[in-house]
Amino acid sequence: MPCAGGLLIAALLLIFPAADLGLILPLIDRAIYGDHVDFFAFLWKILFVVVTLGSGFYGGTFTLQLVIGSVAENVFALAFGLNPVLGAQRECWRSLLLHLIHRFPL
């Protein structure tokens, strides 16, 4: 299964940009600071993670929440004419809070 997942990721790299692979903390920075973020960046990240996890490889979930959440908030805020910085930052704080609650329940 991991071999098929690796081949699928390689095939997806021919279609989608390689900037959406890995930890991609610069994408979070761009979203938080209100810079231009590609409209489908969070969907591509979801696609790469689904293939990676589905084929048996390990991928972190916390950074994934930050990436997908902050980029999606940035994109949707721009689409609705709102401030993208506030949406992306709110999503990062929400993800951090939910992660801490999940790790350290009261």
mmCIF file of N, CA, C and O in Angstrom:
data_model
loop_
_atom_site.group_PDB
_atom_site.id
_atom_site.type_symbol
_atom_site.label_atom_id
_atom_site.label_comp_id
_atom_site.label_asym_id
_atom_site.label_seq_id
_atom_site.Cartn_x
_atom_site.Cartn_y
_atom_site.Cartn_z
ATOM 1 N N MET A 1 0.805 -1.199 0.000
ATOM 2 C CA MET A 1 0.000 0.000 0.000
ATOM 3 C C MET A 1 0.855 1.274 0.000
ATOM 4 O O MET A 1 0.501 2.222 -0.692
ATOM 5 N N PRO A 2 1.952 1.326 0.794
ATOM 6 C CA PRO A 2 2.767 2.546 0.764
ATOM 7 C C PRO A 2 3.374 2.822 -0.611
ATOM 8 O O PRO A 2 3.520 3.981 -0.991
ATOM 9 N N CYS A 3 3.681 1.771 -1.356
ATOM 10 C CA CYS A 3 4.244 1.973 -2.696
ATOM 11 C C CYS A 3 3.215 2.644 -3.613
ATOM 12 O O CYS A 3 3.546 3.572 -4.349
ATOM 13 N N ALA A 4 1.984 2.176 -3.538
ATOM 14 C CA ALA A 4 0.927 2.780 -4.357
ATOM 15 C C ALA A 4 0.688 4.230 -3.947
ATOM 16 O O ALA A 4 0.476 5.099 -4.797
ATOM 17 N N GLY A 5 0.727 4.504 -2.653
ATOM 18 C CA GLY A 5 0.555 5.869 -2.178
ATOM 19 C C GLY A 5 1.677 6.778 -2.652
ATOM 20 O O GLY A 5 1.444 7.922 -3.051
ATOM 21 N N GLY A 6 2.910 6.269 -2.632
ATOM 22 C CA GLY A 6 4.037 7.049 -3.125
ATOM 23 C C GLY A 6 3.925 7.345 -4.609
ATOM 24 O O GLY A 6 4.230 8.452 -5.058
ATOM 25 N N LEU A 7 3.478 6.352 -5.374
ATOM 26 C CA LEU A 7 3.293 6.568 -6.811
ATOM 27 C C LEU A 7 2.166 7.567 -7.083
ATOM 28 O O LEU A 7 2.273 8.398 -7.997
ATOM 29 N N LEU A 8 1.114 7.501 -6.274
ATOM 30 C CA LEU A 8 0.013 8.443 -6.451
ATOM 31 C C LEU A 8 0.451 9.867 -6.105
ATOM 32 O O LEU A 8 0.102 10.816 -6.809
ATOM 33 N N ILE A 9 1.233 10.005 -5.037
ATOM 34 C CA ILE A 9 1.762 11.335 -4.687
ATOM 35 C C ILE A 9 2.640 11.857 -5.817
ATOM 36 O O ILE A 9 2.566 13.035 -6.196
ATOM 37 N N ALA A 10 3.479 10.985 -6.380
ATOM 38 C CA ALA A 10 4.333 11.402 -7.495
ATOM 39 C C ALA A 10 3.491 11.847 -8.693
ATOM 40 O O ALA A 10 3.815 12.833 -9.367
ATOM 41 N N ALA A 11 2.410 11.130 -8.965
ATOM 42 C CA ALA A 11 1.532 11.508 -10.077
ATOM 43 C C ALA A 11 0.818 12.831 -9.783
ATOM 44 O O ALA A 11 0.658 13.668 -10.675
ATOM 45 N N LEU A 12 0.412 13.023 -8.527
ATOM 46 C CA LEU A 12 -0.253 14.268 -8.162
ATOM 47 C C LEU A 12 0.687 15.466 -8.264
ATOM 48 O O LEU A 12 0.257 16.578 -8.525
ATOM 49 N N LEU A 13 1.980 15.220 -8.082
ATOM 50 C CA LEU A 13 2.954 16.311 -8.201
ATOM 51 C C LEU A 13 3.043 16.841 -9.626
ATOM 52 O O LEU A 13 3.473 17.972 -9.837
ATOM 53 N N LEU A 14 2.663 16.029 -10.588
ATOM 54 C CA LEU A 14 2.655 16.496 -11.968
ATOM 55 C C LEU A 14 1.486 17.442 -12.235
ATOM 56 O O LEU A 14 1.526 18.235 -13.169
ATOM 57 N N ILE A 15 0.447 17.342 -11.398
ATOM 58 C CA ILE A 15 -0.754 18.144 -11.586
ATOM 59 C C ILE A 15 -0.781 19.348 -10.651
ATOM 60 O O ILE A 15 -1.084 20.453 -11.071
ATOM 61 N N PHE A 16 -0.471 19.119 -9.376
ATOM 62 C CA PHE A 16 -0.587 20.165 -8.356
ATOM 63 C C PHE A 16 0.799 20.668 -7.966
ATOM 64 O O PHE A 16 1.781 19.945 -8.085
ATOM 65 N N PRO A 17 0.904 21.876 -7.442
ATOM 66 C CA PRO A 17 2.206 22.434 -7.084
ATOM 67 C C PRO A 17 2.848 21.715 -5.899
ATOM 68 O O PRO A 17 2.166 21.305 -4.963
ATOM 69 N N ALA A 18 4.161 21.566 -5.952
ATOM 70 C CA ALA A 18 4.895 20.895 -4.884
ATOM 71 C C ALA A 18 4.962 21.739 -3.625
ATOM 72 O O ALA A 18 5.329 21.249 -2.567
ATOM 73 N N ALA A 19 4.608 23.003 -3.716
ATOM 74 C CA ALA A 19 4.629 23.873 -2.541
ATOM 75 C C ALA A 19 3.606 23.431 -1.503
ATOM 76 O O ALA A 19 3.680 23.843 -0.349
ATOM 77 N N ASP A 20 2.660 22.585 -1.867
ATOM 78 C CA ASP A 20 1.630 22.128 -0.944
ATOM 79 C C ASP A 20 1.996 20.832 -0.245
ATOM 80 O O ASP A 20 1.163 20.220 0.391
ATOM 81 N N LEU A 21 3.230 20.412 -0.359
ATOM 82 C CA LEU A 21 3.687 19.209 0.322
ATOM 83 C C LEU A 21 4.465 19.566 1.574
ATOM 84 O O LEU A 21 5.018 20.647 1.694
ATOM 85 N N GLY A 22 4.536 18.622 2.493
ATOM 86 C CA GLY A 22 5.349 18.815 3.679
ATOM 87 C C GLY A 22 4.684 19.708 4.714
ATOM 88 O O GLY A 22 3.478 19.891 4.735
ATOM 89 N N LEU A 23 5.514 20.279 5.564
ATOM 90 C CA LEU A 23 5.031 21.077 6.682
ATOM 91 C C LEU A 23 4.444 22.412 6.235
ATOM 92 O O LEU A 23 3.511 22.911 6.846
ATOM 93 N N ILE A 24 4.978 22.998 5.216
ATOM 94 C CA ILE A 24 4.572 24.262 4.573
ATOM 95 C C ILE A 24 4.192 25.375 5.552
ATOM 96 O O ILE A 24 3.158 26.006 5.439
ATOM 97 N N LEU A 25 5.056 25.591 6.528
ATOM 98 C CA LEU A 25 4.840 26.700 7.453
ATOM 99 C C LEU A 25 4.823 28.059 6.762
ATOM 100 O O LEU A 25 4.106 28.953 7.221
ATOM 101 N N PRO A 26 5.568 28.265 5.665
ATOM 102 C CA PRO A 26 5.452 29.556 4.978
ATOM 103 C C PRO A 26 4.033 29.849 4.483
ATOM 104 O O PRO A 26 3.624 31.008 4.432
ATOM 105 N N LEU A 27 3.275 28.817 4.156
ATOM 106 C CA LEU A 27 1.890 29.022 3.732
ATOM 107 C C LEU A 27 1.044 29.549 4.891
ATOM 108 O O LEU A 27 0.209 30.431 4.713
ATOM 109 N N ILE A 28 1.290 29.029 6.096
ATOM 110 C CA ILE A 28 0.587 29.542 7.277
ATOM 111 C C ILE A 28 0.963 31.002 7.503
ATOM 112 O O ILE A 28 0.100 31.833 7.786
ATOM 113 N N ASP A 29 2.252 31.307 7.368
ATOM 114 C CA ASP A 29 2.694 32.699 7.549
ATOM 115 C C ASP A 29 2.008 33.628 6.563
ATOM 116 O O ASP A 29 1.553 34.715 6.927
ATOM 117 N N ARG A 30 1.940 33.208 5.301
ATOM 118 C CA ARG A 30 1.287 34.052 4.296
ATOM 119 C C ARG A 30 -0.186 34.261 4.630
ATOM 120 O O ARG A 30 -0.730 35.351 4.466
ATOM 121 N N ALA A 31 -0.847 33.203 5.098
ATOM 122 C CA ALA A 31 -2.268 33.316 5.442
ATOM 123 C C ALA A 31 -2.474 34.224 6.641
ATOM 124 O O ALA A 31 -3.381 35.057 6.655
ATOM 125 N N ILE A 32 -1.622 34.089 7.660
ATOM 126 C CA ILE A 32 -1.788 34.880 8.879
ATOM 127 C C ILE A 32 -1.504 36.354 8.630
ATOM 128 O O ILE A 32 -2.174 37.224 9.190
ATOM 129 N N TYR A 33 -0.521 36.642 7.789
ATOM 130 C CA TYR A 33 -0.163 38.036 7.543
ATOM 131 C C TYR A 33 -0.985 38.673 6.432
ATOM 132 O O TYR A 33 -0.761 39.816 6.061
ATOM 133 N N GLY A 34 -1.951 37.944 5.893
ATOM 134 C CA GLY A 34 -2.869 38.514 4.923
ATOM 135 C C GLY A 34 -2.351 38.583 3.507
ATOM 136 O O GLY A 34 -2.934 39.248 2.663
ATOM 137 N N ASP A 35 -1.249 37.888 3.220
ATOM 138 C CA ASP A 35 -0.726 37.863 1.857
ATOM 139 C C ASP A 35 -1.608 36.989 0.972
ATOM 140 O O ASP A 35 -2.480 36.262 1.452
ATOM 141 N N HIS A 36 -1.357 37.053 -0.325
ATOM 142 C CA HIS A 36 -2.136 36.259 -1.272
ATOM 143 C C HIS A 36 -1.879 34.773 -1.056
ATOM 144 O O HIS A 36 -0.746 34.331 -0.976
ATOM 145 N N VAL A 37 -2.958 34.018 -0.939
ATOM 146 C CA VAL A 37 -2.889 32.562 -0.819
ATOM 147 C C VAL A 37 -3.737 31.986 -1.939
ATOM 148 O O VAL A 37 -4.848 32.467 -2.194
ATOM 149 N N ASP A 38 -3.220 30.972 -2.601
ATOM 150 C CA ASP A 38 -3.954 30.353 -3.699
ATOM 151 C C ASP A 38 -5.299 29.833 -3.200
ATOM 152 O O ASP A 38 -5.392 29.245 -2.122
ATOM 153 N N PHE A 39 -6.335 30.046 -3.969
ATOM 154 C CA PHE A 39 -7.701 29.720 -3.554
ATOM 155 C C PHE A 39 -7.878 28.245 -3.202
ATOM 156 O O PHE A 39 -8.593 27.901 -2.280
ATOM 157 N N PHE A 40 -7.224 27.363 -3.924
ATOM 158 C CA PHE A 40 -7.404 25.929 -3.696
ATOM 159 C C PHE A 40 -6.286 25.302 -2.870
ATOM 160 O O PHE A 40 -6.196 24.079 -2.791
ATOM 161 N N ALA A 41 -5.431 26.091 -2.246
ATOM 162 C CA ALA A 41 -4.276 25.558 -1.511
ATOM 163 C C ALA A 41 -4.702 24.611 -0.395
ATOM 164 O O ALA A 41 -4.082 23.567 -0.191
ATOM 165 N N PHE A 42 -5.750 24.953 0.334
ATOM 166 C CA PHE A 42 -6.162 24.074 1.428
ATOM 167 C C PHE A 42 -6.773 22.776 0.908
ATOM 168 O O PHE A 42 -6.628 21.719 1.515
ATOM 169 N N LEU A 43 -7.427 22.819 -0.249
ATOM 170 C CA LEU A 43 -7.972 21.581 -0.826
ATOM 171 C C LEU A 43 -6.861 20.657 -1.299
ATOM 172 O O LEU A 43 -6.942 19.433 -1.146
ATOM 173 N N TRP A 44 -5.798 21.234 -1.878
ATOM 174 C CA TRP A 44 -4.677 20.414 -2.323
ATOM 175 C C TRP A 44 -3.969 19.787 -1.129
ATOM 176 O O TRP A 44 -3.569 18.628 -1.169
ATOM 177 N N LYS A 45 -3.841 20.542 -0.042
ATOM 178 C CA LYS A 45 -3.210 19.995 1.156
ATOM 179 C C LYS A 45 -4.041 18.843 1.703
ATOM 180 O O LYS A 45 -3.494 17.821 2.103
ATOM 181 N N ILE A 46 -5.353 18.989 1.710
ATOM 182 C CA ILE A 46 -6.218 17.899 2.160
ATOM 183 C C ILE A 46 -6.026 16.674 1.277
ATOM 184 O O ILE A 46 -5.914 15.548 1.767
ATOM 185 N N LEU A 47 -5.960 16.864 -0.034
ATOM 186 C CA LEU A 47 -5.778 15.752 -0.963
ATOM 187 C C LEU A 47 -4.470 15.018 -0.702
ATOM 188 O O LEU A 47 -4.444 13.783 -0.602
ATOM 189 N N PHE A 48 -3.370 15.753 -0.549
ATOM 190 C CA PHE A 48 -2.081 15.119 -0.294
ATOM 191 C C PHE A 48 -2.077 14.367 1.037
ATOM 192 O O PHE A 48 -1.531 13.273 1.143
ATOM 193 N N VAL A 49 -2.706 14.929 2.057
ATOM 194 C CA VAL A 49 -2.742 14.272 3.362
ATOM 195 C C VAL A 49 -3.611 13.024 3.323
ATOM 196 O O VAL A 49 -3.269 11.999 3.914
ATOM 197 N N VAL A 50 -4.730 13.078 2.626
ATOM 198 C CA VAL A 50 -5.596 11.900 2.514
ATOM 199 C C VAL A 50 -4.851 10.747 1.849
ATOM 200 O O VAL A 50 -4.903 9.606 2.313
ATOM 201 N N VAL A 51 -4.134 11.036 0.794
ATOM 202 C CA VAL A 51 -3.361 9.988 0.109
ATOM 203 C C VAL A 51 -2.253 9.472 1.019
ATOM 204 O O VAL A 51 -2.019 8.265 1.120
ATOM 205 N N THR A 52 -1.569 10.371 1.710
ATOM 206 C CA THR A 52 -0.465 9.971 2.588
ATOM 207 C C THR A 52 -0.952 9.085 3.727
ATOM 208 O O THR A 52 -0.407 8.002 3.965
ATOM 209 N N LEU A 53 -1.970 9.534 4.444
ATOM 210 C CA LEU A 53 -2.482 8.751 5.569
ATOM 211 C C LEU A 53 -3.177 7.469 5.106
ATOM 212 O O LEU A 53 -3.053 6.425 5.736
ATOM 213 N N GLY A 54 -3.883 7.556 4.001
ATOM 214 C CA GLY A 54 -4.584 6.388 3.483
ATOM 215 C C GLY A 54 -3.664 5.289 3.003
ATOM 216 O O GLY A 54 -4.028 4.112 2.994
ATOM 217 N N SER A 55 -2.450 5.631 2.609
ATOM 218 C CA SER A 55 -1.522 4.616 2.140
ATOM 219 C C SER A 55 -0.610 4.105 3.252
ATOM 220 O O SER A 55 0.293 3.326 3.003
ATOM 221 N N GLY A 56 -0.851 4.544 4.478
ATOM 222 C CA GLY A 56 -0.130 3.976 5.609
ATOM 223 C C GLY A 56 1.012 4.816 6.147
ATOM 224 O O GLY A 56 1.652 4.424 7.122
ATOM 225 N N PHE A 57 1.289 5.935 5.558
ATOM 226 C CA PHE A 57 2.341 6.800 6.084
ATOM 227 C C PHE A 57 1.785 7.635 7.223
ATOM 228 O O PHE A 57 0.582 7.846 7.335
ATOM 229 N N TYR A 58 2.682 8.134 8.064
ATOM 230 C CA TYR A 58 2.257 8.950 9.199
ATOM 231 C C TYR A 58 2.348 10.419 8.827
ATOM 232 O O TYR A 58 3.313 10.857 8.224
ATOM 233 N N GLY A 59 1.333 11.150 9.199
ATOM 234 C CA GLY A 59 1.353 12.592 9.007
ATOM 235 C C GLY A 59 0.772 13.252 10.246
ATOM 236 O O GLY A 59 -0.198 12.764 10.817
ATOM 237 N N GLY A 60 1.395 14.327 10.689
ATOM 238 C CA GLY A 60 0.914 15.025 11.878
ATOM 239 C C GLY A 60 -0.436 15.659 11.628
ATOM 240 O O GLY A 60 -0.773 16.051 10.509
ATOM 241 N N THR A 61 -1.214 15.769 12.672
ATOM 242 C CA THR A 61 -2.544 16.341 12.517
ATOM 243 C C THR A 61 -2.621 17.772 13.021
ATOM 244 O O THR A 61 -3.464 18.526 12.576
ATOM 245 N N PHE A 62 -1.726 18.155 13.940
ATOM 246 C CA PHE A 62 -1.819 19.507 14.487
ATOM 247 C C PHE A 62 -1.445 20.555 13.442
ATOM 248 O O PHE A 62 -2.182 21.510 13.223
ATOM 249 N N THR A 63 -0.306 20.383 12.802
ATOM 250 C CA THR A 63 0.104 21.353 11.786
ATOM 251 C C THR A 63 -0.878 21.334 10.629
ATOM 252 O O THR A 63 -1.148 22.371 10.029
ATOM 253 N N LEU A 64 -1.420 20.180 10.330
ATOM 254 C CA LEU A 64 -2.431 20.074 9.283
ATOM 255 C C LEU A 64 -3.635 20.949 9.606
ATOM 256 O O LEU A 64 -4.160 21.648 8.737
ATOM 257 N N GLN A 65 -4.081 20.936 10.858
ATOM 258 C CA GLN A 65 -5.196 21.796 11.257
ATOM 259 C C GLN A 65 -4.853 23.265 11.068
ATOM 260 O O GLN A 65 -5.677 24.051 10.600
ATOM 261 N N LEU A 66 -3.626 23.626 11.434
ATOM 262 C CA LEU A 66 -3.214 25.027 11.287
ATOM 263 C C LEU A 66 -3.188 25.439 9.825
ATOM 264 O O LEU A 66 -3.661 26.513 9.462
ATOM 265 N N VAL A 67 -2.622 24.578 8.981
ATOM 266 C CA VAL A 67 -2.494 24.908 7.556
ATOM 267 C C VAL A 67 -3.865 25.033 6.910
ATOM 268 O O VAL A 67 -4.196 26.064 6.318
ATOM 269 N N ILE A 68 -4.655 23.990 7.024
ATOM 270 C CA ILE A 68 -5.954 23.984 6.358
ATOM 271 C C ILE A 68 -6.861 25.063 6.928
ATOM 272 O O ILE A 68 -7.520 25.796 6.187
ATOM 273 N N GLY A 69 -6.863 25.202 8.250
ATOM 274 C CA GLY A 69 -7.730 26.201 8.866
ATOM 275 C C GLY A 69 -7.344 27.623 8.517
ATOM 276 O O GLY A 69 -8.197 28.425 8.121
ATOM 277 N N SER A 70 -6.063 27.957 8.647
ATOM 278 C CA SER A 70 -5.664 29.343 8.391
ATOM 279 C C SER A 70 -5.798 29.708 6.922
ATOM 280 O O SER A 70 -6.225 30.819 6.587
ATOM 281 N N VAL A 71 -5.458 28.786 6.038
ATOM 282 C CA VAL A 71 -5.578 29.078 4.606
ATOM 283 C C VAL A 71 -7.044 29.172 4.194
ATOM 284 O O VAL A 71 -7.430 30.079 3.440
ATOM 285 N N ALA A 72 -7.873 28.273 4.695
ATOM 286 C CA ALA A 72 -9.299 28.325 4.362
ATOM 287 C C ALA A 72 -9.931 29.615 4.886
ATOM 288 O O ALA A 72 -10.712 30.261 4.175
ATOM 289 N N GLU A 73 -9.588 29.998 6.123
ATOM 290 C CA GLU A 73 -10.128 31.245 6.675
ATOM 291 C C GLU A 73 -9.669 32.449 5.859
ATOM 292 O O GLU A 73 -10.428 33.377 5.617
ATOM 293 N N ASN A 74 -8.409 32.442 5.426
ATOM 294 C CA ASN A 74 -7.884 33.527 4.604
ATOM 295 C C ASN A 74 -8.651 33.623 3.292
ATOM 296 O O ASN A 74 -9.091 34.697 2.882
ATOM 297 N N VAL A 75 -8.827 32.501 2.634
ATOM 298 C CA VAL A 75 -9.497 32.467 1.330
ATOM 299 C C VAL A 75 -10.959 32.881 1.454
ATOM 300 O O VAL A 75 -11.452 33.698 0.679
ATOM 301 N N PHE A 76 -11.671 32.338 2.441
ATOM 302 C CA PHE A 76 -13.080 32.655 2.588
ATOM 303 C C PHE A 76 -13.288 34.102 3.040
ATOM 304 O O PHE A 76 -14.270 34.737 2.654
ATOM 305 N N ALA A 77 -12.378 34.612 3.864
ATOM 306 C CA ALA A 77 -12.491 36.013 4.270
ATOM 307 C C ALA A 77 -12.353 36.928 3.063
ATOM 308 O O ALA A 77 -13.113 37.889 2.910
ATOM 309 N N LEU A 78 -11.406 36.632 2.196
ATOM 310 C CA LEU A 78 -11.253 37.431 0.980
ATOM 311 C C LEU A 78 -12.479 37.312 0.079
ATOM 312 O O LEU A 78 -12.911 38.286 -0.520
ATOM 313 N N ALA A 79 -13.037 36.101 -0.002
ATOM 314 C CA ALA A 79 -14.208 35.889 -0.858
ATOM 315 C C ALA A 79 -15.421 36.671 -0.358
ATOM 316 O O ALA A 79 -16.242 37.128 -1.158
ATOM 317 N N PHE A 80 -15.521 36.864 0.963
ATOM 318 C CA PHE A 80 -16.658 37.577 1.533
ATOM 319 C C PHE A 80 -16.345 39.028 1.867
ATOM 320 O O PHE A 80 -17.149 39.708 2.492
ATOM 321 N N GLY A 81 -15.171 39.499 1.466
ATOM 322 C CA GLY A 81 -14.808 40.885 1.678
ATOM 323 C C GLY A 81 -14.443 41.234 3.108
ATOM 324 O O GLY A 81 -14.553 42.384 3.512
ATOM 325 N N LEU A 82 -14.007 40.243 3.881
ATOM 326 C CA LEU A 82 -13.619 40.472 5.269
ATOM 327 C C LEU A 82 -12.104 40.560 5.381
ATOM 328 O O LEU A 82 -11.386 40.301 4.423
ATOM 329 N N ASN A 83 -11.609 40.889 6.552
ATOM 330 C CA ASN A 83 -10.175 40.981 6.786
ATOM 331 C C ASN A 83 -9.585 39.573 6.883
ATOM 332 O O ASN A 83 -9.900 38.836 7.822
ATOM 333 N N PRO A 84 -8.706 39.168 5.952
ATOM 334 C CA PRO A 84 -8.161 37.816 5.977
ATOM 335 C C PRO A 84 -7.243 37.554 7.157
ATOM 336 O O PRO A 84 -7.107 36.418 7.603
ATOM 337 N N VAL A 85 -6.617 38.581 7.684
ATOM 338 C CA VAL A 85 -5.701 38.400 8.816
ATOM 339 C C VAL A 85 -6.462 37.925 10.050
ATOM 340 O O VAL A 85 -6.041 36.993 10.728
ATOM 341 N N LEU A 86 -7.583 38.544 10.333
ATOM 342 C CA LEU A 86 -8.345 38.161 11.518
ATOM 343 C C LEU A 86 -8.876 36.743 11.422
ATOM 344 O O LEU A 86 -8.858 35.991 12.390
ATOM 345 N N GLY A 87 -9.341 36.347 10.253
ATOM 346 C CA GLY A 87 -9.851 34.993 10.090
ATOM 347 C C GLY A 87 -8.777 33.942 10.256
ATOM 348 O O GLY A 87 -8.970 32.942 10.943
ATOM 349 N N ALA A 88 -7.630 34.153 9.645
ATOM 350 C CA ALA A 88 -6.546 33.168 9.724
ATOM 351 C C ALA A 88 -5.997 33.067 11.140
ATOM 352 O O ALA A 88 -5.730 31.969 11.636
ATOM 353 N N GLN A 89 -5.835 34.200 11.813
ATOM 354 C CA GLN A 89 -5.318 34.164 13.180
ATOM 355 C C GLN A 89 -6.319 33.519 14.130
ATOM 356 O O GLN A 89 -5.945 32.770 15.025
ATOM 357 N N ARG A 90 -7.587 33.809 13.930
ATOM 358 C CA ARG A 90 -8.613 33.190 14.771
ATOM 359 C C ARG A 90 -8.585 31.682 14.629
ATOM 360 O O ARG A 90 -8.680 30.943 15.598
ATOM 361 N N GLU A 91 -8.400 31.213 13.412
ATOM 362 C CA GLU A 91 -8.374 29.772 13.172
ATOM 363 C C GLU A 91 -7.160 29.125 13.831
ATOM 364 O O GLU A 91 -7.258 28.031 14.376
ATOM 365 N N CYS A 92 -6.011 29.774 13.797
ATOM 366 C CA CYS A 92 -4.822 29.215 14.448
ATOM 367 C C CYS A 92 -5.017 29.115 15.953
ATOM 368 O O CYS A 92 -4.660 28.105 16.558
ATOM 369 N N TRP A 93 -5.588 30.147 16.573
ATOM 370 C CA TRP A 93 -5.831 30.088 18.006
ATOM 371 C C TRP A 93 -6.869 29.018 18.342
ATOM 372 O O TRP A 93 -6.743 28.308 19.339
ATOM 373 N N ARG A 94 -7.888 28.891 17.523
ATOM 374 C CA ARG A 94 -8.910 27.863 17.756
ATOM 375 C C ARG A 94 -8.298 26.471 17.661
ATOM 376 O O ARG A 94 -8.555 25.604 18.495
ATOM 377 N N SER A 95 -7.464 26.243 16.657
ATOM 378 C CA SER A 95 -6.824 24.940 16.497
ATOM 379 C C SER A 95 -5.909 24.616 17.671
ATOM 380 O O SER A 95 -5.877 23.490 18.158
ATOM 381 N N LEU A 96 -5.167 25.617 18.130
ATOM 382 C CA LEU A 96 -4.279 25.411 19.274
ATOM 383 C C LEU A 96 -5.084 25.069 20.519
ATOM 384 O O LEU A 96 -4.751 24.129 21.250
ATOM 385 N N LEU A 97 -6.151 25.782 20.762
ATOM 386 C CA LEU A 97 -6.982 25.524 21.931
ATOM 387 C C LEU A 97 -7.600 24.129 21.875
ATOM 388 O O LEU A 97 -7.571 23.380 22.859
ATOM 389 N N LEU A 98 -8.144 23.745 20.726
ATOM 390 C CA LEU A 98 -8.733 22.410 20.595
ATOM 391 C C LEU A 98 -7.698 21.319 20.756
ATOM 392 O O LEU A 98 -7.962 20.268 21.343
ATOM 393 N N HIS A 99 -6.485 21.544 20.258
ATOM 394 C CA HIS A 99 -5.413 20.557 20.396
ATOM 395 C C HIS A 99 -5.032 20.396 21.869
ATOM 396 O O HIS A 99 -4.857 19.275 22.347
ATOM 397 N N LEU A 100 -4.914 21.496 22.584
ATOM 398 C CA LEU A 100 -4.571 21.419 24.003
ATOM 399 C C LEU A 100 -5.671 20.750 24.814
ATOM 400 O O LEU A 100 -5.387 19.956 25.719
ATOM 401 N N ILE A 101 -6.917 21.045 24.515
ATOM 402 C CA ILE A 101 -8.034 20.410 25.223
ATOM 403 C C ILE A 101 -8.038 18.907 24.960
ATOM 404 O O ILE A 101 -8.266 18.108 25.869
ATOM 405 N N HIS A 102 -7.741 18.524 23.737
ATOM 406 C CA HIS A 102 -7.720 17.099 23.396
ATOM 407 C C HIS A 102 -6.561 16.388 24.091
ATOM 408 O O HIS A 102 -6.708 15.261 24.555
ATOM 409 N N ARG A 103 -5.396 17.049 24.150
ATOM 410 C CA ARG A 103 -4.218 16.426 24.771
ATOM 411 C C ARG A 103 -4.284 16.394 26.295
ATOM 412 O O ARG A 103 -3.788 15.468 26.918
ATOM 413 N N PHE A 104 -4.852 17.435 26.879
ATOM 414 C CA PHE A 104 -4.866 17.556 28.330
ATOM 415 C C PHE A 104 -6.292 17.801 28.821
ATOM 416 O O PHE A 104 -6.634 18.906 29.233
ATOM 417 N N PRO A 105 -7.133 16.759 28.784
ATOM 418 C CA PRO A 105 -8.515 16.967 29.231
ATOM 419 C C PRO A 105 -8.574 17.245 30.739
ATOM 420 O O PRO A 105 -7.727 16.787 31.494
ATOM 421 N N LEU A 106 -9.573 18.011 31.144
ATOM 422 C CA LEU A 106 -9.725 18.342 32.571
ATOM 423 C C LEU A 106 -10.355 17.203 33.335
ATOM 424 O O LEU A 106 -11.097 16.438 32.917
#
